[in-house]
Amino acid sequence: MKKAKVALALGVLCISIFPILVKLNLTPGVISAFYRMAVATVCILPYVLLTKQFKITAKKPFYLAMLCGVIFGLDVAVWNIAIQESTATQATLLTNLSPVWVGVGAFFFLKDKPTNNFWFGTVIAIIGMVMLVGFKTFVALDFNLAFCFAVLSGMLYAVYMLLSKDILNQINVFTFMTTSLVASTIFLGVLSYAINEPFTGFSNAGWLVLLLQGLVCQLLAWLLISYATKHMRATRVSVSLLGQAILASFLAWLFLDEAISTQMVVGGLVLLFGIRITFYQKSIFAKKRVLKRKLS
C-alpha cells in the first residue's frame, strides 16, 4: 500500500504539468494527443515484448483494454482543445467533475445506487462549477466549445476509470497499458488524418513538448497511476487525482501568468470539496439524525 501511495503521488505530479504544456499552443489539440500516445507506445512496446510481460489470458479483457484506449484517446483530444480554447485552470477543474458522472451513470445503469452523500456532494460541486465559470454564463446559457469539451472530457474519463479498474483485476499493468496505448495511437492517428491536422512541421520547442507529453505525462504518469489503481480502491485513486487540478492551477499561474480571480479560487475549492463528499462512506445525514436524537 505504501508503494502504491508513493506511485500515485508521483503520477499526479506528472500529469499536472500536462495542461501547462498544452496551453503553450505549439501544436494542434488532436495531433498533440496522437503524439502523446504514439511516443509512449514506441517506448513501452519493445520493453514488454522483450521482457515477455505482454500476456493475454482472455479475449474479453483484451478487447475492453482496446476500448479503454479509444475512450482515453478521445478524452485527451477533447481536453486538449478545451485547454487551448479556455484556460488550463478552468479546463482541468471541469474535467475533474468525472466522479460526479460516475455516480450519475451508476444511478441509471447499476444496481448499486449512489448514497445521499453523493447527491449532497454533487449539488455542492455544481455550485462550485457555477462559481468557477461565472454566474452570467449560466444565466445566459452561453456555453462555448471549451466548456462543453471540458465537461465531455470528464464524462469520458469517468467511463475510462470504471472500465480500467475492472480490467486491471484480470490482466497485468503492462499488458493493459500497451494494449490501450496502441488502440489510442491508431484511433487518434486516423482521427487526425480525417480532420487534416498536420503530422509534421512543428518547431523544436513543439517537438520537445510532444516528447515530454508522451514520456512524462503519459508513459510514466499512467504506469504509476495504473499500478496504484491495481493496489488501491478506485474511489481513493479518483479523489487523489483531484490534486492535479490544484497543482495545474498553481503552475498555470506561475508559468503562464493566467489570471485567477478570487471567485475562481473559491469556486474551484467548493467544486473539489463537493466531489470529496461524494466519496465519503459514512452518511453525513445519519450523524445529524443521531445527534438530534441525543439532544432530544
PDB file of C-alpha atoms in Angstrom:
ATOM      1  CA  MET A   1       0.000   0.000   0.000  1.00  0.00           C
ATOM      2  CA  LYS A   2       2.875   2.374   0.822  1.00  0.00           C
ATOM      3  CA  LYS A   3       4.422   1.842  -2.627  1.00  0.00           C
ATOM      4  CA  ALA A   4       1.016   2.394  -4.242  1.00  0.00           C
ATOM      5  CA  LYS A   5       0.569   5.713  -2.417  1.00  0.00           C
ATOM      6  CA  VAL A   6       4.024   6.916  -3.498  1.00  0.00           C
ATOM      7  CA  ALA A   7       3.333   5.833  -7.069  1.00  0.00           C
ATOM      8  CA  LEU A   8       0.011   7.701  -7.028  1.00  0.00           C
ATOM      9  CA  ALA A   9       1.598  10.904  -5.694  1.00  0.00           C
ATOM     10  CA  LEU A  10       4.295  10.848  -8.388  1.00  0.00           C
ATOM     11  CA  GLY A  11       1.719  10.060 -11.063  1.00  0.00           C
ATOM     12  CA  VAL A  12      -0.409  13.047 -10.042  1.00  0.00           C
ATOM     13  CA  LEU A  13       2.665  15.286 -10.219  1.00  0.00           C
ATOM     14  CA  CYS A  14       3.481  14.047 -13.732  1.00  0.00           C
ATOM     15  CA  ILE A  15       0.011  14.669 -15.166  1.00  0.00           C
ATOM     16  CA  SER A  16      -0.251  18.098 -13.502  1.00  0.00           C
ATOM     17  CA  ILE A  17       2.256  19.588 -15.938  1.00  0.00           C
ATOM     18  CA  PHE A  18       0.256  18.404 -18.964  1.00  0.00           C
ATOM     19  CA  PRO A  19      -2.217  21.353 -19.137  1.00  0.00           C
ATOM     20  CA  ILE A  20       0.723  23.759 -18.995  1.00  0.00           C
ATOM     21  CA  LEU A  21       2.420  22.098 -21.968  1.00  0.00           C
ATOM     22  CA  VAL A  22      -0.807  22.019 -23.994  1.00  0.00           C
ATOM     23  CA  LYS A  23      -1.607  25.651 -23.210  1.00  0.00           C
ATOM     24  CA  LEU A  24       1.634  26.702 -24.937  1.00  0.00           C
ATOM     25  CA  ASN A  25      -0.294  26.068 -28.201  1.00  0.00           C
ATOM     26  CA  LEU A  26       2.768  24.804 -30.064  1.00  0.00           C
ATOM     27  CA  THR A  27       0.792  22.026 -31.774  1.00  0.00           C
ATOM     28  CA  PRO A  28      -2.924  21.440 -32.599  1.00  0.00           C
ATOM     29  CA  GLY A  29      -5.011  19.696 -29.935  1.00  0.00           C
ATOM     30  CA  VAL A  30      -5.821  16.364 -31.587  1.00  0.00           C
ATOM     31  CA  ILE A  31      -2.364  15.799 -33.104  1.00  0.00           C
ATOM     32  CA  SER A  32      -0.885  16.639 -29.704  1.00  0.00           C
ATOM     33  CA  ALA A  33      -2.967  13.833 -28.209  1.00  0.00           C
ATOM     34  CA  PHE A  34      -1.822  11.488 -31.007  1.00  0.00           C
ATOM     35  CA  TYR A  35       1.878  12.096 -30.366  1.00  0.00           C
ATOM     36  CA  ARG A  36       1.355  11.803 -26.612  1.00  0.00           C
ATOM     37  CA  MET A  37       0.116   8.240 -27.178  1.00  0.00           C
ATOM     38  CA  ALA A  38       2.495   7.428 -30.037  1.00  0.00           C
ATOM     39  CA  VAL A  39       5.653   8.384 -28.101  1.00  0.00           C
ATOM     40  CA  ALA A  40       4.546   6.322 -25.112  1.00  0.00           C
ATOM     41  CA  THR A  41       3.706   3.378 -27.382  1.00  0.00           C
ATOM     42  CA  VAL A  42       7.102   3.417 -29.121  1.00  0.00           C
ATOM     43  CA  CYS A  43       8.812   3.312 -25.718  1.00  0.00           C
ATOM     44  CA  ILE A  44       6.699   0.670 -23.963  1.00  0.00           C
ATOM     45  CA  LEU A  45       6.081  -1.785 -26.820  1.00  0.00           C
ATOM     46  CA  PRO A  46       9.685  -3.082 -27.264  1.00  0.00           C
ATOM     47  CA  TYR A  47      10.104  -3.364 -23.483  1.00  0.00           C
ATOM     48  CA  VAL A  48       7.027  -5.504 -22.853  1.00  0.00           C
ATOM     49  CA  LEU A  49       7.784  -7.737 -25.849  1.00  0.00           C
ATOM     50  CA  LEU A  50      11.435  -8.297 -24.881  1.00  0.00           C
ATOM     51  CA  THR A  51      10.639  -8.925 -21.212  1.00  0.00           C
ATOM     52  CA  LYS A  52       7.600 -11.053 -22.144  1.00  0.00           C
ATOM     53  CA  GLN A  53       5.303  -9.062 -19.870  1.00  0.00           C
ATOM     54  CA  PHE A  54       2.624  -8.800 -22.542  1.00  0.00           C
ATOM     55  CA  LYS A  55       0.291 -11.640 -21.632  1.00  0.00           C
ATOM     56  CA  ILE A  56      -3.234 -12.113 -22.995  1.00  0.00           C
ATOM     57  CA  THR A  57      -5.055 -14.641 -20.820  1.00  0.00           C
ATOM     58  CA  ALA A  58      -8.569 -13.959 -22.146  1.00  0.00           C
ATOM     59  CA  LYS A  59     -10.121 -12.170 -25.113  1.00  0.00           C
ATOM     60  CA  LYS A  60     -12.710 -10.105 -23.218  1.00  0.00           C
ATOM     61  CA  PRO A  61     -10.298  -8.036 -21.054  1.00  0.00           C
ATOM     62  CA  PHE A  62      -8.053  -7.580 -24.102  1.00  0.00           C
ATOM     63  CA  TYR A  63     -10.895  -6.106 -26.178  1.00  0.00           C
ATOM     64  CA  LEU A  64     -12.037  -3.989 -23.250  1.00  0.00           C
ATOM     65  CA  ALA A  65      -8.482  -2.662 -22.862  1.00  0.00           C
ATOM     66  CA  MET A  66      -8.613  -1.618 -26.533  1.00  0.00           C
ATOM     67  CA  LEU A  67     -11.921   0.131 -25.874  1.00  0.00           C
ATOM     68  CA  CYS A  68     -10.312   1.903 -22.906  1.00  0.00           C
ATOM     69  CA  GLY A  69      -7.588   3.139 -25.225  1.00  0.00           C
ATOM     70  CA  VAL A  70     -10.078   4.628 -27.669  1.00  0.00           C
ATOM     71  CA  ILE A  71     -12.048   6.298 -24.854  1.00  0.00           C
ATOM     72  CA  PHE A  72      -8.927   7.672 -23.187  1.00  0.00           C
ATOM     73  CA  GLY A  73      -7.528   8.916 -26.509  1.00  0.00           C
ATOM     74  CA  LEU A  74     -10.754  10.790 -27.235  1.00  0.00           C
ATOM     75  CA  ASP A  75     -10.737  12.140 -23.675  1.00  0.00           C
ATOM     76  CA  VAL A  76      -7.238  13.596 -24.084  1.00  0.00           C
ATOM     77  CA  ALA A  77      -8.089  15.069 -27.506  1.00  0.00           C
ATOM     78  CA  VAL A  78     -11.180  16.967 -26.321  1.00  0.00           C
ATOM     79  CA  TRP A  79      -9.375  18.027 -23.126  1.00  0.00           C
ATOM     80  CA  ASN A  80      -6.523  19.451 -25.223  1.00  0.00           C
ATOM     81  CA  ILE A  81      -8.988  21.539 -27.213  1.00  0.00           C
ATOM     82  CA  ALA A  82     -10.705  22.714 -24.031  1.00  0.00           C
ATOM     83  CA  ILE A  83      -7.365  23.829 -22.553  1.00  0.00           C
ATOM     84  CA  GLN A  84      -6.297  25.668 -25.697  1.00  0.00           C
ATOM     85  CA  GLU A  85      -9.652  27.417 -26.094  1.00  0.00           C
ATOM     86  CA  SER A  86     -10.033  28.493 -22.445  1.00  0.00           C
ATOM     87  CA  THR A  87      -7.554  28.290 -19.557  1.00  0.00           C
ATOM     88  CA  ALA A  88      -5.608  25.409 -18.081  1.00  0.00           C
ATOM     89  CA  THR A  89      -7.279  26.068 -14.723  1.00  0.00           C
ATOM     90  CA  GLN A  90     -10.892  26.049 -15.930  1.00  0.00           C
ATOM     91  CA  ALA A  91     -10.479  23.061 -18.261  1.00  0.00           C
ATOM     92  CA  THR A  92      -8.715  20.977 -15.596  1.00  0.00           C
ATOM     93  CA  LEU A  93     -11.270  21.713 -12.875  1.00  0.00           C
ATOM     94  CA  LEU A  94     -14.249  20.993 -15.139  1.00  0.00           C
ATOM     95  CA  THR A  95     -12.644  17.749 -16.307  1.00  0.00           C
ATOM     96  CA  ASN A  96     -12.331  16.719 -12.656  1.00  0.00           C
ATOM     97  CA  LEU A  97     -16.124  16.537 -12.413  1.00  0.00           C
ATOM     98  CA  SER A  98     -15.661  12.932 -13.598  1.00  0.00           C
ATOM     99  CA  PRO A  99     -16.554  11.381 -10.182  1.00  0.00           C
ATOM    100  CA  VAL A 100     -19.948  13.082 -10.435  1.00  0.00           C
ATOM    101  CA  TRP A 101     -20.601  11.457 -13.818  1.00  0.00           C
ATOM    102  CA  VAL A 102     -19.596   8.077 -12.367  1.00  0.00           C
ATOM    103  CA  GLY A 103     -22.340   8.431  -9.764  1.00  0.00           C
ATOM    104  CA  VAL A 104     -24.941   9.605 -12.275  1.00  0.00           C
ATOM    105  CA  GLY A 105     -24.142   6.647 -14.504  1.00  0.00           C
ATOM    106  CA  ALA A 106     -24.419   4.283 -11.530  1.00  0.00           C
ATOM    107  CA  PHE A 107     -27.863   5.698 -10.710  1.00  0.00           C
ATOM    108  CA  PHE A 108     -29.227   4.949 -14.176  1.00  0.00           C
ATOM    109  CA  PHE A 109     -27.394   1.741 -15.116  1.00  0.00           C
ATOM    110  CA  LEU A 110     -26.170  -0.057 -11.978  1.00  0.00           C
ATOM    111  CA  LYS A 111     -27.975  -1.797  -9.122  1.00  0.00           C
ATOM    112  CA  ASP A 112     -25.684  -0.203  -6.540  1.00  0.00           C
ATOM    113  CA  LYS A 113     -27.257   3.277  -6.368  1.00  0.00           C
ATOM    114  CA  PRO A 114     -25.414   6.380  -5.131  1.00  0.00           C
ATOM    115  CA  THR A 115     -25.874   7.356  -1.480  1.00  0.00           C
ATOM    116  CA  ASN A 116     -27.335  10.564  -0.079  1.00  0.00           C
ATOM    117  CA  ASN A 117     -23.758  11.766   0.384  1.00  0.00           C
ATOM    118  CA  PHE A 118     -23.254  11.552  -3.362  1.00  0.00           C
ATOM    119  CA  TRP A 119     -26.229  13.746  -4.202  1.00  0.00           C
ATOM    120  CA  PHE A 120     -25.334  16.250  -1.477  1.00  0.00           C
ATOM    121  CA  GLY A 121     -21.751  16.422  -2.740  1.00  0.00           C
ATOM    122  CA  THR A 122     -22.939  16.688  -6.342  1.00  0.00           C
ATOM    123  CA  VAL A 123     -25.067  19.741  -5.548  1.00  0.00           C
ATOM    124  CA  ILE A 124     -22.072  21.400  -3.851  1.00  0.00           C
ATOM    125  CA  ALA A 125     -19.798  20.504  -6.799  1.00  0.00           C
ATOM    126  CA  ILE A 126     -22.264  22.020  -9.282  1.00  0.00           C
ATOM    127  CA  ILE A 127     -22.448  25.203  -7.188  1.00  0.00           C
ATOM    128  CA  GLY A 128     -18.645  25.322  -7.300  1.00  0.00           C
ATOM    129  CA  MET A 129     -18.706  24.828 -11.083  1.00  0.00           C
ATOM    130  CA  VAL A 130     -21.149  27.723 -11.473  1.00  0.00           C
ATOM    131  CA  MET A 131     -18.897  29.950  -9.351  1.00  0.00           C
ATOM    132  CA  LEU A 132     -15.818  28.873 -11.302  1.00  0.00           C
ATOM    133  CA  VAL A 133     -17.211  29.532 -14.762  1.00  0.00           C
ATOM    134  CA  GLY A 134     -19.259  32.575 -13.753  1.00  0.00           C
ATOM    135  CA  PHE A 135     -22.903  33.137 -12.887  1.00  0.00           C
ATOM    136  CA  LYS A 136     -23.541  35.206 -16.029  1.00  0.00           C
ATOM    137  CA  THR A 137     -22.533  32.270 -18.243  1.00  0.00           C
ATOM    138  CA  PHE A 138     -25.175  30.037 -16.693  1.00  0.00           C
ATOM    139  CA  VAL A 139     -27.888  32.695 -16.608  1.00  0.00           C
ATOM    140  CA  ALA A 140     -27.355  33.433 -20.311  1.00  0.00           C
ATOM    141  CA  LEU A 141     -26.697  29.746 -21.133  1.00  0.00           C
ATOM    142  CA  ASP A 142     -23.607  30.947 -23.007  1.00  0.00           C
ATOM    143  CA  PHE A 143     -21.649  27.706 -23.022  1.00  0.00           C
ATOM    144  CA  ASN A 144     -18.804  27.784 -25.538  1.00  0.00           C
ATOM    145  CA  LEU A 145     -16.981  24.869 -27.148  1.00  0.00           C
ATOM    146  CA  ALA A 146     -14.249  24.851 -24.485  1.00  0.00           C
ATOM    147  CA  PHE A 147     -16.789  24.472 -21.665  1.00  0.00           C
ATOM    148  CA  CYS A 148     -18.646  21.646 -23.436  1.00  0.00           C
ATOM    149  CA  PHE A 149     -15.421  19.811 -24.291  1.00  0.00           C
ATOM    150  CA  ALA A 150     -14.103  20.107 -20.719  1.00  0.00           C
ATOM    151  CA  VAL A 151     -17.314  18.581 -19.339  1.00  0.00           C
ATOM    152  CA  LEU A 152     -17.283  15.891 -22.048  1.00  0.00           C
ATOM    153  CA  SER A 153     -13.687  15.080 -21.113  1.00  0.00           C
ATOM    154  CA  GLY A 154     -14.788  14.440 -17.541  1.00  0.00           C
ATOM    155  CA  MET A 155     -17.516  12.081 -18.737  1.00  0.00           C
ATOM    156  CA  LEU A 156     -15.118  10.118 -20.936  1.00  0.00           C
ATOM    157  CA  TYR A 157     -12.573   9.939 -18.117  1.00  0.00           C
ATOM    158  CA  ALA A 158     -15.245   8.548 -15.762  1.00  0.00           C
ATOM    159  CA  VAL A 159     -16.013   5.737 -18.203  1.00  0.00           C
ATOM    160  CA  TYR A 160     -12.298   5.028 -18.580  1.00  0.00           C
ATOM    161  CA  MET A 161     -11.725   4.784 -14.809  1.00  0.00           C
ATOM    162  CA  LEU A 162     -14.654   2.401 -14.288  1.00  0.00           C
ATOM    163  CA  LEU A 163     -13.575   0.125 -17.124  1.00  0.00           C
ATOM    164  CA  SER A 164      -9.868   0.155 -16.287  1.00  0.00           C
ATOM    165  CA  LYS A 165     -10.421  -0.841 -12.647  1.00  0.00           C
ATOM    166  CA  ASP A 166     -12.282  -3.970 -13.702  1.00  0.00           C
ATOM    167  CA  ILE A 167      -9.787  -4.854 -16.430  1.00  0.00           C
ATOM    168  CA  LEU A 168      -6.735  -4.422 -14.174  1.00  0.00           C
ATOM    169  CA  ASN A 169      -8.133  -7.159 -11.944  1.00  0.00           C
ATOM    170  CA  GLN A 170      -7.821  -9.558 -14.892  1.00  0.00           C
ATOM    171  CA  ILE A 171      -4.589  -8.573 -16.665  1.00  0.00           C
ATOM    172  CA  ASN A 172      -1.263  -7.057 -15.594  1.00  0.00           C
ATOM    173  CA  VAL A 173      -0.480  -3.343 -15.794  1.00  0.00           C
ATOM    174  CA  PHE A 174       1.952  -3.581 -18.737  1.00  0.00           C
ATOM    175  CA  THR A 175      -0.450  -5.620 -20.864  1.00  0.00           C
ATOM    176  CA  PHE A 176      -3.240  -3.149 -20.171  1.00  0.00           C
ATOM    177  CA  MET A 177      -1.073  -0.089 -20.813  1.00  0.00           C
ATOM    178  CA  THR A 178       0.369  -1.458 -24.057  1.00  0.00           C
ATOM    179  CA  THR A 179      -2.999  -2.537 -25.448  1.00  0.00           C
ATOM    180  CA  SER A 180      -4.743   0.735 -24.586  1.00  0.00           C
ATOM    181  CA  LEU A 181      -1.845   2.843 -25.886  1.00  0.00           C
ATOM    182  CA  VAL A 182      -1.743   1.064 -29.248  1.00  0.00           C
ATOM    183  CA  ALA A 183      -5.520   1.451 -29.586  1.00  0.00           C
ATOM    184  CA  SER A 184      -5.304   5.151 -28.643  1.00  0.00           C
ATOM    185  CA  THR A 185      -2.498   5.796 -31.120  1.00  0.00           C
ATOM    186  CA  ILE A 186      -4.302   4.147 -34.038  1.00  0.00           C
ATOM    187  CA  PHE A 187      -7.601   5.871 -33.230  1.00  0.00           C
ATOM    188  CA  LEU A 188      -6.063   9.332 -32.823  1.00  0.00           C
ATOM    189  CA  GLY A 189      -3.894   8.871 -35.920  1.00  0.00           C
ATOM    190  CA  VAL A 190      -6.958   8.108 -38.042  1.00  0.00           C
ATOM    191  CA  LEU A 191      -8.879  10.992 -36.462  1.00  0.00           C
ATOM    192  CA  SER A 192      -6.022  13.455 -37.042  1.00  0.00           C
ATOM    193  CA  TYR A 193      -5.757  12.400 -40.689  1.00  0.00           C
ATOM    194  CA  ALA A 194      -9.532  12.679 -41.140  1.00  0.00           C
ATOM    195  CA  ILE A 195      -9.644  16.273 -39.869  1.00  0.00           C
ATOM    196  CA  ASN A 196      -6.449  17.245 -41.751  1.00  0.00           C
ATOM    197  CA  GLU A 197      -4.252  18.069 -38.759  1.00  0.00           C
ATOM    198  CA  PRO A 198      -0.514  18.240 -39.610  1.00  0.00           C
ATOM    199  CA  PHE A 199       1.793  15.414 -38.537  1.00  0.00           C
ATOM    200  CA  THR A 200       4.992  17.419 -39.150  1.00  0.00           C
ATOM    201  CA  GLY A 201       6.289  20.972 -39.460  1.00  0.00           C
ATOM    202  CA  PHE A 202       6.494  21.835 -35.767  1.00  0.00           C
ATOM    203  CA  SER A 203       9.187  23.953 -34.133  1.00  0.00           C
ATOM    204  CA  ASN A 204      11.935  22.403 -31.993  1.00  0.00           C
ATOM    205  CA  ALA A 205      10.061  23.565 -28.903  1.00  0.00           C
ATOM    206  CA  GLY A 206       6.912  21.931 -30.265  1.00  0.00           C
ATOM    207  CA  TRP A 207       8.650  18.565 -30.727  1.00  0.00           C
ATOM    208  CA  LEU A 208      10.146  18.829 -27.238  1.00  0.00           C
ATOM    209  CA  VAL A 209       6.701  19.430 -25.743  1.00  0.00           C
ATOM    210  CA  LEU A 210       5.303  16.413 -27.632  1.00  0.00           C
ATOM    211  CA  LEU A 211       8.157  14.279 -26.324  1.00  0.00           C
ATOM    212  CA  LEU A 212       7.590  15.389 -22.728  1.00  0.00           C
ATOM    213  CA  GLN A 213       3.876  14.711 -23.017  1.00  0.00           C
ATOM    214  CA  GLY A 214       4.483  11.180 -24.227  1.00  0.00           C
ATOM    215  CA  LEU A 215       7.275  10.228 -21.811  1.00  0.00           C
ATOM    216  CA  VAL A 216       6.267  12.047 -18.621  1.00  0.00           C
ATOM    217  CA  CYS A 217       2.544  12.867 -18.817  1.00  0.00           C
ATOM    218  CA  GLN A 218       1.509   9.591 -20.426  1.00  0.00           C
ATOM    219  CA  LEU A 219       4.001   6.739 -20.066  1.00  0.00           C
ATOM    220  CA  LEU A 220       5.471   7.466 -16.626  1.00  0.00           C
ATOM    221  CA  ALA A 221       2.320   9.030 -15.144  1.00  0.00           C
ATOM    222  CA  TRP A 222      -0.085   6.295 -16.158  1.00  0.00           C
ATOM    223  CA  LEU A 223       2.232   3.408 -15.342  1.00  0.00           C
ATOM    224  CA  LEU A 224       2.356   4.850 -11.824  1.00  0.00           C
ATOM    225  CA  ILE A 225      -1.394   5.537 -11.662  1.00  0.00           C
ATOM    226  CA  SER A 226      -2.303   2.122 -13.121  1.00  0.00           C
ATOM    227  CA  TYR A 227      -0.088   0.483 -10.503  1.00  0.00           C
ATOM    228  CA  ALA A 228      -1.849   2.489  -7.786  1.00  0.00           C
ATOM    229  CA  THR A 229      -5.290   1.657  -9.226  1.00  0.00           C
ATOM    230  CA  LYS A 230      -4.464  -2.044  -9.140  1.00  0.00           C
ATOM    231  CA  HIS A 231      -3.483  -1.924  -5.439  1.00  0.00           C
ATOM    232  CA  MET A 232      -5.884   0.733  -4.106  1.00  0.00           C
ATOM    233  CA  ARG A 233      -9.598   1.456  -4.181  1.00  0.00           C
ATOM    234  CA  ALA A 234     -10.734   3.206  -7.360  1.00  0.00           C
ATOM    235  CA  THR A 235     -12.527   5.832  -5.246  1.00  0.00           C
ATOM    236  CA  ARG A 236      -9.336   6.727  -3.381  1.00  0.00           C
ATOM    237  CA  VAL A 237      -7.410   6.992  -6.618  1.00  0.00           C
ATOM    238  CA  SER A 238     -10.103   9.215  -8.129  1.00  0.00           C
ATOM    239  CA  VAL A 239     -10.129  11.546  -5.133  1.00  0.00           C
ATOM    240  CA  SER A 240      -6.328  11.736  -5.113  1.00  0.00           C
ATOM    241  CA  LEU A 241      -6.323  12.637  -8.809  1.00  0.00           C
ATOM    242  CA  LEU A 242      -8.238  15.790  -7.897  1.00  0.00           C
ATOM    243  CA  GLY A 243      -4.902  17.083  -6.625  1.00  0.00           C
ATOM    244  CA  GLN A 244      -3.837  17.626 -10.232  1.00  0.00           C
ATOM    245  CA  ALA A 245      -6.378  20.440 -10.516  1.00  0.00           C
ATOM    246  CA  ILE A 246      -4.770  22.349  -7.661  1.00  0.00           C
ATOM    247  CA  LEU A 247      -1.243  21.756  -8.959  1.00  0.00           C
ATOM    248  CA  ALA A 248      -2.175  22.603 -12.546  1.00  0.00           C
ATOM    249  CA  SER A 249      -3.829  25.854 -11.435  1.00  0.00           C
ATOM    250  CA  PHE A 250      -0.760  26.851  -9.440  1.00  0.00           C
ATOM    251  CA  LEU A 251       1.595  26.012 -12.317  1.00  0.00           C
ATOM    252  CA  ALA A 252      -0.602  27.927 -14.788  1.00  0.00           C
ATOM    253  CA  TRP A 253      -0.449  30.981 -12.544  1.00  0.00           C
ATOM    254  CA  LEU A 254       3.302  30.584 -12.030  1.00  0.00           C
ATOM    255  CA  PHE A 255       4.439  29.915 -15.613  1.00  0.00           C
ATOM    256  CA  LEU A 256       1.636  31.132 -17.881  1.00  0.00           C
ATOM    257  CA  ASP A 257       0.564  34.211 -15.914  1.00  0.00           C
ATOM    258  CA  GLU A 258      -3.035  33.018 -16.012  1.00  0.00           C
ATOM    259  CA  ALA A 259      -5.262  35.384 -14.087  1.00  0.00           C
ATOM    260  CA  ILE A 260      -7.040  33.566 -11.268  1.00  0.00           C
ATOM    261  CA  SER A 261      -9.762  35.599  -9.587  1.00  0.00           C
ATOM    262  CA  THR A 262     -10.930  35.131  -6.013  1.00  0.00           C
ATOM    263  CA  GLN A 263     -14.239  33.809  -7.351  1.00  0.00           C
ATOM    264  CA  MET A 264     -12.419  31.152  -9.407  1.00  0.00           C
ATOM    265  CA  VAL A 265     -10.352  30.058  -6.401  1.00  0.00           C
ATOM    266  CA  VAL A 266     -13.403  29.786  -4.154  1.00  0.00           C
ATOM    267  CA  GLY A 267     -15.422  28.070  -6.889  1.00  0.00           C
ATOM    268  CA  GLY A 268     -12.637  25.556  -7.547  1.00  0.00           C
ATOM    269  CA  LEU A 269     -12.296  24.721  -3.854  1.00  0.00           C
ATOM    270  CA  VAL A 270     -16.077  24.332  -3.484  1.00  0.00           C
ATOM    271  CA  LEU A 271     -16.126  22.058  -6.538  1.00  0.00           C
ATOM    272  CA  LEU A 272     -13.351  19.842  -5.169  1.00  0.00           C
ATOM    273  CA  PHE A 273     -14.939  19.784  -1.703  1.00  0.00           C
ATOM    274  CA  GLY A 274     -18.242  18.661  -3.199  1.00  0.00           C
ATOM    275  CA  ILE A 275     -16.572  15.844  -5.100  1.00  0.00           C
ATOM    276  CA  ARG A 276     -14.771  14.771  -1.928  1.00  0.00           C
ATOM    277  CA  ILE A 277     -18.118  14.463  -0.132  1.00  0.00           C
ATOM    278  CA  THR A 278     -19.383  12.081  -2.827  1.00  0.00           C
ATOM    279  CA  PHE A 279     -16.696   9.603  -1.751  1.00  0.00           C
ATOM    280  CA  TYR A 280     -17.335   9.925   1.983  1.00  0.00           C
ATOM    281  CA  GLN A 281     -18.588   6.484   3.015  1.00  0.00           C
ATOM    282  CA  LYS A 282     -20.385   7.190   6.304  1.00  0.00           C
ATOM    283  CA  SER A 283     -23.686   9.018   5.909  1.00  0.00           C
ATOM    284  CA  ILE A 284     -23.436  12.669   6.887  1.00  0.00           C
ATOM    285  CA  PHE A 285     -27.173  12.878   7.389  1.00  0.00           C
ATOM    286  CA  ALA A 286     -27.194   9.796   9.623  1.00  0.00           C
ATOM    287  CA  LYS A 287     -24.804  11.574  12.000  1.00  0.00           C
ATOM    288  CA  LYS A 288     -27.116  14.579  12.111  1.00  0.00           C
ATOM    289  CA  ARG A 289     -30.101  12.362  12.954  1.00  0.00           C
ATOM    290  CA  VAL A 290     -28.183  10.612  15.742  1.00  0.00           C
ATOM    291  CA  LEU A 291     -27.118  13.990  17.157  1.00  0.00           C
ATOM    292  CA  LYS A 292     -30.719  15.229  17.149  1.00  0.00           C
ATOM    293  CA  ARG A 293     -31.869  12.099  18.969  1.00  0.00           C
ATOM    294  CA  LYS A 294     -29.219  12.587  21.649  1.00  0.00           C
ATOM    295  CA  LEU A 295     -30.188  16.224  22.107  1.00  0.00           C
ATOM    296  CA  SER A 296     -33.877  15.360  22.344  1.00  0.00           C
TER     297      SER A 296
END
